[in-house]
PDB file of C-alpha atoms in Angstrom:
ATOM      1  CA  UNK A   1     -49.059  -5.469 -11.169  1.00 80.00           C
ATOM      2  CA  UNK A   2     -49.336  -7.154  -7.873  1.00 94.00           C
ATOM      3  CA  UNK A   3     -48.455  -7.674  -4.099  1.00 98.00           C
ATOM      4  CA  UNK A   4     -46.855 -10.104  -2.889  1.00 98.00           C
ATOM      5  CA  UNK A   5     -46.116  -9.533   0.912  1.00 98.00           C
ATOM      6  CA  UNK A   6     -43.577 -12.057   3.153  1.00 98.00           C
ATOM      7  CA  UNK A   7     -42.528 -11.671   6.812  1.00 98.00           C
ATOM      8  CA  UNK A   8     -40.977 -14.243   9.333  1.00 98.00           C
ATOM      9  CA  UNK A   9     -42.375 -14.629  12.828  1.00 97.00           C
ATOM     10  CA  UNK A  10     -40.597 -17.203  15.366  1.00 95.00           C
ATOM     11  CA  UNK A  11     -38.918 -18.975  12.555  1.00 96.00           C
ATOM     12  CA  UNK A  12     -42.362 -19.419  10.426  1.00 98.00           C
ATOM     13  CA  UNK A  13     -42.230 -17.634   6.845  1.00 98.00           C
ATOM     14  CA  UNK A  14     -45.358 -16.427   5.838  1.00 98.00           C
ATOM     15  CA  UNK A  15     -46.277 -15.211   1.728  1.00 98.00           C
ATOM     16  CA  UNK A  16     -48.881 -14.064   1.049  1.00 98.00           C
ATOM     17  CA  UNK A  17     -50.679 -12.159  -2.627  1.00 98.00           C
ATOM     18  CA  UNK A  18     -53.254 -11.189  -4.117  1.00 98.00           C
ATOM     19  CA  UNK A  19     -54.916 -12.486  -7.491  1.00 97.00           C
ATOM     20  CA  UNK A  20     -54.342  -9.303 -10.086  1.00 96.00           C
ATOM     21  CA  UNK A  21     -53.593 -10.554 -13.716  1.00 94.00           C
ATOM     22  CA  UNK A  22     -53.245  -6.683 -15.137  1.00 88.00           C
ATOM     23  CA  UNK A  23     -52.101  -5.396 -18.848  1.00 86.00           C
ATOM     24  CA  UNK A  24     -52.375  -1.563 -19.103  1.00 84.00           C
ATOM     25  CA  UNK A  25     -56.000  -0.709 -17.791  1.00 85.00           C
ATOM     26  CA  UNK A  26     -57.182  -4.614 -17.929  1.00 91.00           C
ATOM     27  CA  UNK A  27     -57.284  -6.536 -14.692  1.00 91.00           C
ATOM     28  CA  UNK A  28     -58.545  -9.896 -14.862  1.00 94.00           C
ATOM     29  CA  UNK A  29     -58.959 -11.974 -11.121  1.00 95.00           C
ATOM     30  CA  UNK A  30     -56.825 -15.156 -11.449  1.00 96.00           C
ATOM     31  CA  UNK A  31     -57.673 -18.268  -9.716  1.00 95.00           C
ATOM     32  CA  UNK A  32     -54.474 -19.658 -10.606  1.00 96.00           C
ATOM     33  CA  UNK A  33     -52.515 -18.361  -6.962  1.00 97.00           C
ATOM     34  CA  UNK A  34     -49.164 -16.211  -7.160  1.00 98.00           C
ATOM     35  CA  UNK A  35     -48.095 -18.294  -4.026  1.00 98.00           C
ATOM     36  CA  UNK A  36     -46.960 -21.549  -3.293  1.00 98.00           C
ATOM     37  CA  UNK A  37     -44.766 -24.304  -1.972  1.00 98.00           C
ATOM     38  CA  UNK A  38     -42.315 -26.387  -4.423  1.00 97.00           C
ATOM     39  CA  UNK A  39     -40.165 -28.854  -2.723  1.00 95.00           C
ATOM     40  CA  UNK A  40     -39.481 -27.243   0.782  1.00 95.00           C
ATOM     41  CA  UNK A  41     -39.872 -23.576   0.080  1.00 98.00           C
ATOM     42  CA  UNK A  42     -42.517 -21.230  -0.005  1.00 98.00           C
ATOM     43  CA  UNK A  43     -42.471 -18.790  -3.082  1.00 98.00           C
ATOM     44  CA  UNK A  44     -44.495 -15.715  -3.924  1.00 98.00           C
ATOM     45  CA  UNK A  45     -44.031 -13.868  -7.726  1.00 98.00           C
ATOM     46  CA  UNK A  46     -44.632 -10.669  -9.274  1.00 96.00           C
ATOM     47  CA  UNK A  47     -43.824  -9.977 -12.904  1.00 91.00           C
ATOM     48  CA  UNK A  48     -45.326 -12.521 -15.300  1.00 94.00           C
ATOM     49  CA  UNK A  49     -47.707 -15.670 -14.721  1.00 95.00           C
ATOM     50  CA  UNK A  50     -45.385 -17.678 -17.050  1.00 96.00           C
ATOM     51  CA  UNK A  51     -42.050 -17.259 -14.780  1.00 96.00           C
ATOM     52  CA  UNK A  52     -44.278 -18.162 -11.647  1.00 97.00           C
ATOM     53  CA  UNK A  53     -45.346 -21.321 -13.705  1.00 97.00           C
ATOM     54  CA  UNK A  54     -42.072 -21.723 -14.415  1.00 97.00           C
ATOM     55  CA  UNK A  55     -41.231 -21.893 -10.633  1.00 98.00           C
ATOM     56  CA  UNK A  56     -44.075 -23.509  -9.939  1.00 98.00           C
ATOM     57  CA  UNK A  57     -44.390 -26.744 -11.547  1.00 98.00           C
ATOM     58  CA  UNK A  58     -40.718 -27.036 -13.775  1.00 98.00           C
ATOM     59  CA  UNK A  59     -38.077 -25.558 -11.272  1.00 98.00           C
ATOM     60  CA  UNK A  60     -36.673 -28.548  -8.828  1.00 97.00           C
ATOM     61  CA  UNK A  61     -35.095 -26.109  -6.377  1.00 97.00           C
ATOM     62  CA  UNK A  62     -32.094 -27.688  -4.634  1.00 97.00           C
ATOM     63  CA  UNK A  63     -31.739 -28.723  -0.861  1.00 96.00           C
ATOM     64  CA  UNK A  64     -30.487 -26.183   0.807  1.00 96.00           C
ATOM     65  CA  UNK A  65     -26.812 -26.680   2.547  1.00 95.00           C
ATOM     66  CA  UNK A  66     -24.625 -25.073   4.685  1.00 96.00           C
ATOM     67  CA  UNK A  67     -24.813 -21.392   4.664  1.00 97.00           C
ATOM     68  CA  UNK A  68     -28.007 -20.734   3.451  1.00 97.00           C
ATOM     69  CA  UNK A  69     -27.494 -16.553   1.958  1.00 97.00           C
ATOM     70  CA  UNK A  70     -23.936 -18.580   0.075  1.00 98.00           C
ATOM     71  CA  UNK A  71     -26.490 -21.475  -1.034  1.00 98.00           C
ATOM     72  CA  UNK A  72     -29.436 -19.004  -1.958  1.00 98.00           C
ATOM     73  CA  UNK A  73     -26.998 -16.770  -3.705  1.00 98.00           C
ATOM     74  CA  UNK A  74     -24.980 -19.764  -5.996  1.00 98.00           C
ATOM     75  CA  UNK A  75     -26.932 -22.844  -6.069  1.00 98.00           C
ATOM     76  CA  UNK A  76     -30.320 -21.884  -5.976  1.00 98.00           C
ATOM     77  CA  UNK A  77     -30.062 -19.058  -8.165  1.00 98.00           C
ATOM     78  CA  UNK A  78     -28.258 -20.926 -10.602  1.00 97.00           C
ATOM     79  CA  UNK A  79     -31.595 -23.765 -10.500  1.00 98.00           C
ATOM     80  CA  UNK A  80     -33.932 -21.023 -11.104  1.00 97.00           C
ATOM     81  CA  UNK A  81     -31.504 -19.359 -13.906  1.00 95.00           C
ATOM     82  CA  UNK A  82     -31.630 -22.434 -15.683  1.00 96.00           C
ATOM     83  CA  UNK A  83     -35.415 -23.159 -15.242  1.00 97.00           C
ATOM     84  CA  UNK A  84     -36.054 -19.958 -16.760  1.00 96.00           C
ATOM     85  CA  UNK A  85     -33.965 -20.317 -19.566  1.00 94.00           C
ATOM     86  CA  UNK A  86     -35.199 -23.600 -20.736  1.00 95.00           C
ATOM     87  CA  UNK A  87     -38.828 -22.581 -20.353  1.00 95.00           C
ATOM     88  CA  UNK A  88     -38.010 -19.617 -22.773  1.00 91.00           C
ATOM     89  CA  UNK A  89     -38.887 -16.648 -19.800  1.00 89.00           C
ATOM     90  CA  UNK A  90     -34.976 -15.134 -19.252  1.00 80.00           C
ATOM     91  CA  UNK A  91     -34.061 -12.398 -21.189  1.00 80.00           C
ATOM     92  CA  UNK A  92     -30.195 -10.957 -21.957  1.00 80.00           C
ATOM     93  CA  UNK A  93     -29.640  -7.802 -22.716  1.00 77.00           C
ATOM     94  CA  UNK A  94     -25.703  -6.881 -23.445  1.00 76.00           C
ATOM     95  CA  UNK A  95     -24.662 -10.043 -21.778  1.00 76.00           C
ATOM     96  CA  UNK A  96     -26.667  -9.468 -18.817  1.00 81.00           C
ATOM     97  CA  UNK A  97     -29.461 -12.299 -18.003  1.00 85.00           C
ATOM     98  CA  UNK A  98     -32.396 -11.257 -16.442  1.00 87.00           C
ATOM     99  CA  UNK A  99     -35.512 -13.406 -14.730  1.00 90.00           C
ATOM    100  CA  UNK A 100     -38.309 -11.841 -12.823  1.00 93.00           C
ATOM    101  CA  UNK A 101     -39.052 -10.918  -8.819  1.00 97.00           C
ATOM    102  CA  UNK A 102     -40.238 -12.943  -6.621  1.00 98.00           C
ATOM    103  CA  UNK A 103     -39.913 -13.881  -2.606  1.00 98.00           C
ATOM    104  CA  UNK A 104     -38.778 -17.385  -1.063  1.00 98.00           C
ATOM    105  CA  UNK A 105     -39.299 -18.388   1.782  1.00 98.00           C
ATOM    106  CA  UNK A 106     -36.603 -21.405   3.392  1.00 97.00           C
ATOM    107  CA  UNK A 107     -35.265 -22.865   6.208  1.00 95.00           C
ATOM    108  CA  UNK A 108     -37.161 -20.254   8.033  1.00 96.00           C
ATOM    109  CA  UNK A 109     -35.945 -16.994   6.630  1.00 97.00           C
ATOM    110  CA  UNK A 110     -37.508 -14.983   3.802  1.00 98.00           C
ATOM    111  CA  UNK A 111     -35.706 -13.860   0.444  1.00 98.00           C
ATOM    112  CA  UNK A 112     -36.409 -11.506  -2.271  1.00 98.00           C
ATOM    113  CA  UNK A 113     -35.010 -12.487  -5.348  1.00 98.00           C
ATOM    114  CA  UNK A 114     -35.115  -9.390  -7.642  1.00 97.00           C
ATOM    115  CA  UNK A 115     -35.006  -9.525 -11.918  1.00 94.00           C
ATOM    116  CA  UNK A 116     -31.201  -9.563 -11.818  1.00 94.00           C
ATOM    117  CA  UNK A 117     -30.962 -12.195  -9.610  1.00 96.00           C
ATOM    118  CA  UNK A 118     -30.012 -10.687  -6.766  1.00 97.00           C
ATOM    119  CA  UNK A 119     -30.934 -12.193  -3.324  1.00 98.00           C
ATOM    120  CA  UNK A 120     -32.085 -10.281  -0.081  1.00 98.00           C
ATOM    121  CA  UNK A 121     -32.530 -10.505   3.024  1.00 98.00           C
ATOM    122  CA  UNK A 122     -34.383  -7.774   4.396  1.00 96.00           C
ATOM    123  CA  UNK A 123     -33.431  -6.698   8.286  1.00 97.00           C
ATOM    124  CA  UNK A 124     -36.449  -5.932   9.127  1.00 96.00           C
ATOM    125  CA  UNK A 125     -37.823  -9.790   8.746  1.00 97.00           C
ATOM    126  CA  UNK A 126     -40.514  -8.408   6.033  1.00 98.00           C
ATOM    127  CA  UNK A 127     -40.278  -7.955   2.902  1.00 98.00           C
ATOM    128  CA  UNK A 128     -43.011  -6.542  -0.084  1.00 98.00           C
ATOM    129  CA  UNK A 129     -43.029  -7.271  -4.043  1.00 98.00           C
ATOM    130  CA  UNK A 130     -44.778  -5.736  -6.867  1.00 97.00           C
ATOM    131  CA  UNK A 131     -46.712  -2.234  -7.653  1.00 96.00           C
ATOM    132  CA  UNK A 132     -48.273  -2.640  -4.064  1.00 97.00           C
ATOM    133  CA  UNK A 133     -45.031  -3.034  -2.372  1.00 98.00           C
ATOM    134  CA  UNK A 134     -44.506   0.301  -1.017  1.00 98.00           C
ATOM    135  CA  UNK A 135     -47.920   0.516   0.429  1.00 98.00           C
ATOM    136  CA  UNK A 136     -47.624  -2.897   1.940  1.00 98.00           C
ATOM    137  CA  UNK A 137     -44.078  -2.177   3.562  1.00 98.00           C
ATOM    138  CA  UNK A 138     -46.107   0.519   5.215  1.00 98.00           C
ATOM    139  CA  UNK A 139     -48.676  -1.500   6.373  1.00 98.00           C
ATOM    140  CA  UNK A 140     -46.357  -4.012   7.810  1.00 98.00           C
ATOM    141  CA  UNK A 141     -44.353  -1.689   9.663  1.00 98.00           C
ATOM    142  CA  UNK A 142     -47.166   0.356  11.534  1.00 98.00           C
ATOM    143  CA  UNK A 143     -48.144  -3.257  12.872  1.00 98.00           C
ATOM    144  CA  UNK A 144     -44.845  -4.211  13.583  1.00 96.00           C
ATOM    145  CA  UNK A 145     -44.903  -3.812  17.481  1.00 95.00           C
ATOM    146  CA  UNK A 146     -48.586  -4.828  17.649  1.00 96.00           C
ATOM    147  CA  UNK A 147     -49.811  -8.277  18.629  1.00 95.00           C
ATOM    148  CA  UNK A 148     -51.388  -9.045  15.348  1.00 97.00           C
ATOM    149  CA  UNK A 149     -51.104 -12.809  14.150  1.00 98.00           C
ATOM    150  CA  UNK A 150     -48.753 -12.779  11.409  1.00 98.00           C
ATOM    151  CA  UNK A 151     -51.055 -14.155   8.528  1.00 98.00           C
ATOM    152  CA  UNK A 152     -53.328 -10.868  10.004  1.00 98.00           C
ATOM    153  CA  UNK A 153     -50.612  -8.771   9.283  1.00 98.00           C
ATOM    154  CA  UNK A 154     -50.107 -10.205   5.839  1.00 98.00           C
ATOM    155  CA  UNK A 155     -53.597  -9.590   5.014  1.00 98.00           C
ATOM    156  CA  UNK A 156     -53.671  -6.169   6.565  1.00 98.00           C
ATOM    157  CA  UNK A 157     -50.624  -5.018   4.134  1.00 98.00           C
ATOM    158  CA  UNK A 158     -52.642  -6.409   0.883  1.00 98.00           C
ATOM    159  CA  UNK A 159     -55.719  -4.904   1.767  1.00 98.00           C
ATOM    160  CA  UNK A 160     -54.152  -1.471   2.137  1.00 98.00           C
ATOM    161  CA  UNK A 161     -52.070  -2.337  -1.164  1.00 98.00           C
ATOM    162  CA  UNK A 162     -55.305  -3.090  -2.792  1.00 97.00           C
ATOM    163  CA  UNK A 163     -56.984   0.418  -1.295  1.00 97.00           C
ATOM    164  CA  UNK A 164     -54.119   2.497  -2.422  1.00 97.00           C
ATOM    165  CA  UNK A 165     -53.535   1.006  -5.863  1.00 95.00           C
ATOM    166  CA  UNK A 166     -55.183  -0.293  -9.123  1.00 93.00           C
ATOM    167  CA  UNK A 167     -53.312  -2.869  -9.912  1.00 93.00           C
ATOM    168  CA  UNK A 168     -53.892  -5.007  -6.730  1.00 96.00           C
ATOM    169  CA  UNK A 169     -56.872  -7.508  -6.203  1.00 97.00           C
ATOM    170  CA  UNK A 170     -58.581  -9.891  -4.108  1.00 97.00           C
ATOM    171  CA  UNK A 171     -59.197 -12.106  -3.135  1.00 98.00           C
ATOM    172  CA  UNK A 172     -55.600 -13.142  -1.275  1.00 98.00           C
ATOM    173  CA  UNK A 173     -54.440 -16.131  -0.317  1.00 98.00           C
ATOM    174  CA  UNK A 174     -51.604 -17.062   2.440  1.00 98.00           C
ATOM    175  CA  UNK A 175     -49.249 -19.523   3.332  1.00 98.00           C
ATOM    176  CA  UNK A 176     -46.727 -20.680   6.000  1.00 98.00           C
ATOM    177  CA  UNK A 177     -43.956 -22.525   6.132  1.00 96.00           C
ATOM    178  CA  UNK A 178     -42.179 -23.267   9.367  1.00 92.00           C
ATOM    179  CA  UNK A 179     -38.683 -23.505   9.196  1.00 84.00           C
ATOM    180  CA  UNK A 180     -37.937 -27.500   9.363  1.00 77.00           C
ATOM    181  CA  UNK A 181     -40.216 -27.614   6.223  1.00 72.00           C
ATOM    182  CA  UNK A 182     -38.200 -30.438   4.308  1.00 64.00           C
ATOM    183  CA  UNK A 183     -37.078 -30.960   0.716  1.00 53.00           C
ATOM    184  CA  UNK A 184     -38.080 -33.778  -0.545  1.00 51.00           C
TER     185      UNK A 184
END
């Protein structure tokens, strides 16, 4: 339960969620934040608190190198794989690992990484996670053409997620990441 909404505007990524902890019918407001920055990227999860933990303050995500989908798709992934294996979050299920969803933002583009660990890249330069995502994704593209600030446009699509469905929650919070944002 959650929205998590990403879009790229003159090589700036910007995530942004909401604060939803939900089970069933129970919604608690975290003020632990579903995004953040670790190590030169900008991240945004859905799924569980522990995996964005996880990402948060165990993963040490890679420098990225040469082409960045190849490097997203190999080396990164395989970081995060192994992150979530050692903090006990990855499931397998008839040989088949699975993680959670989250986006990343790096380098200036913006990446959703989805519980098989796929990566991608939406055309669009947007992207939308979680129960809210749908709603959001609309959001985002009726103020495509407009001259809305980005971060406005974030917090446009997670205000109508949070109208249109329970499971999303003020208050938001947004970041950016321009795309010489360094490793370090």
């Amino acid at each position: 339960m959650t929205a998590i909404v990403g879009l790229v505007h003159a090589g700036t990524v910007y995530v942004g969620g909401d604060s939803a902890g939900a089970s069933g019918w129970s919604l608690t407001v975290r003020a632990d934040s579903k995004v953040f920055h670790n190590n030169g990227y900008l991240f945004g999860f859905t799924t569980s608190f522990r995996m964005g933990q996880l990402i948060r303050y165990s993963l040490k995500p890679p420098k990225p190198v040469g082409d960045i989908e190849r490097f997203m798709a190999t080396r990164f992934i395989d970081a995060v794989r192994e992150c979530l294996k050692t903090g006990g979050w990855a499931r397998r299920d008839s040989e088949r690992e699975e993680g959670g969803t989250f986006l990343v933002g790096v380098k200036g583009r913006l990446f959703t990484v989805h519980d098989d660990y796929q990566v991608a890249e939406a055309a669009d330069g947007y992207a939308a996670v979680g129960v809210g995502d749908e709603i959001a994704l609309g959001a985002l593209f009726a103020t495509a053409q407009s001259r809305m600030a980005p971060q406005r446009r974030v917090e446009v699509a997670l205000r109508a997620a949070e109208r249109f469905s329970a499971g999303v929650r003020g208050p938001f919070v947004c970041l950016s990441q321009p795309p010489g944002a360094s490793s370090e």
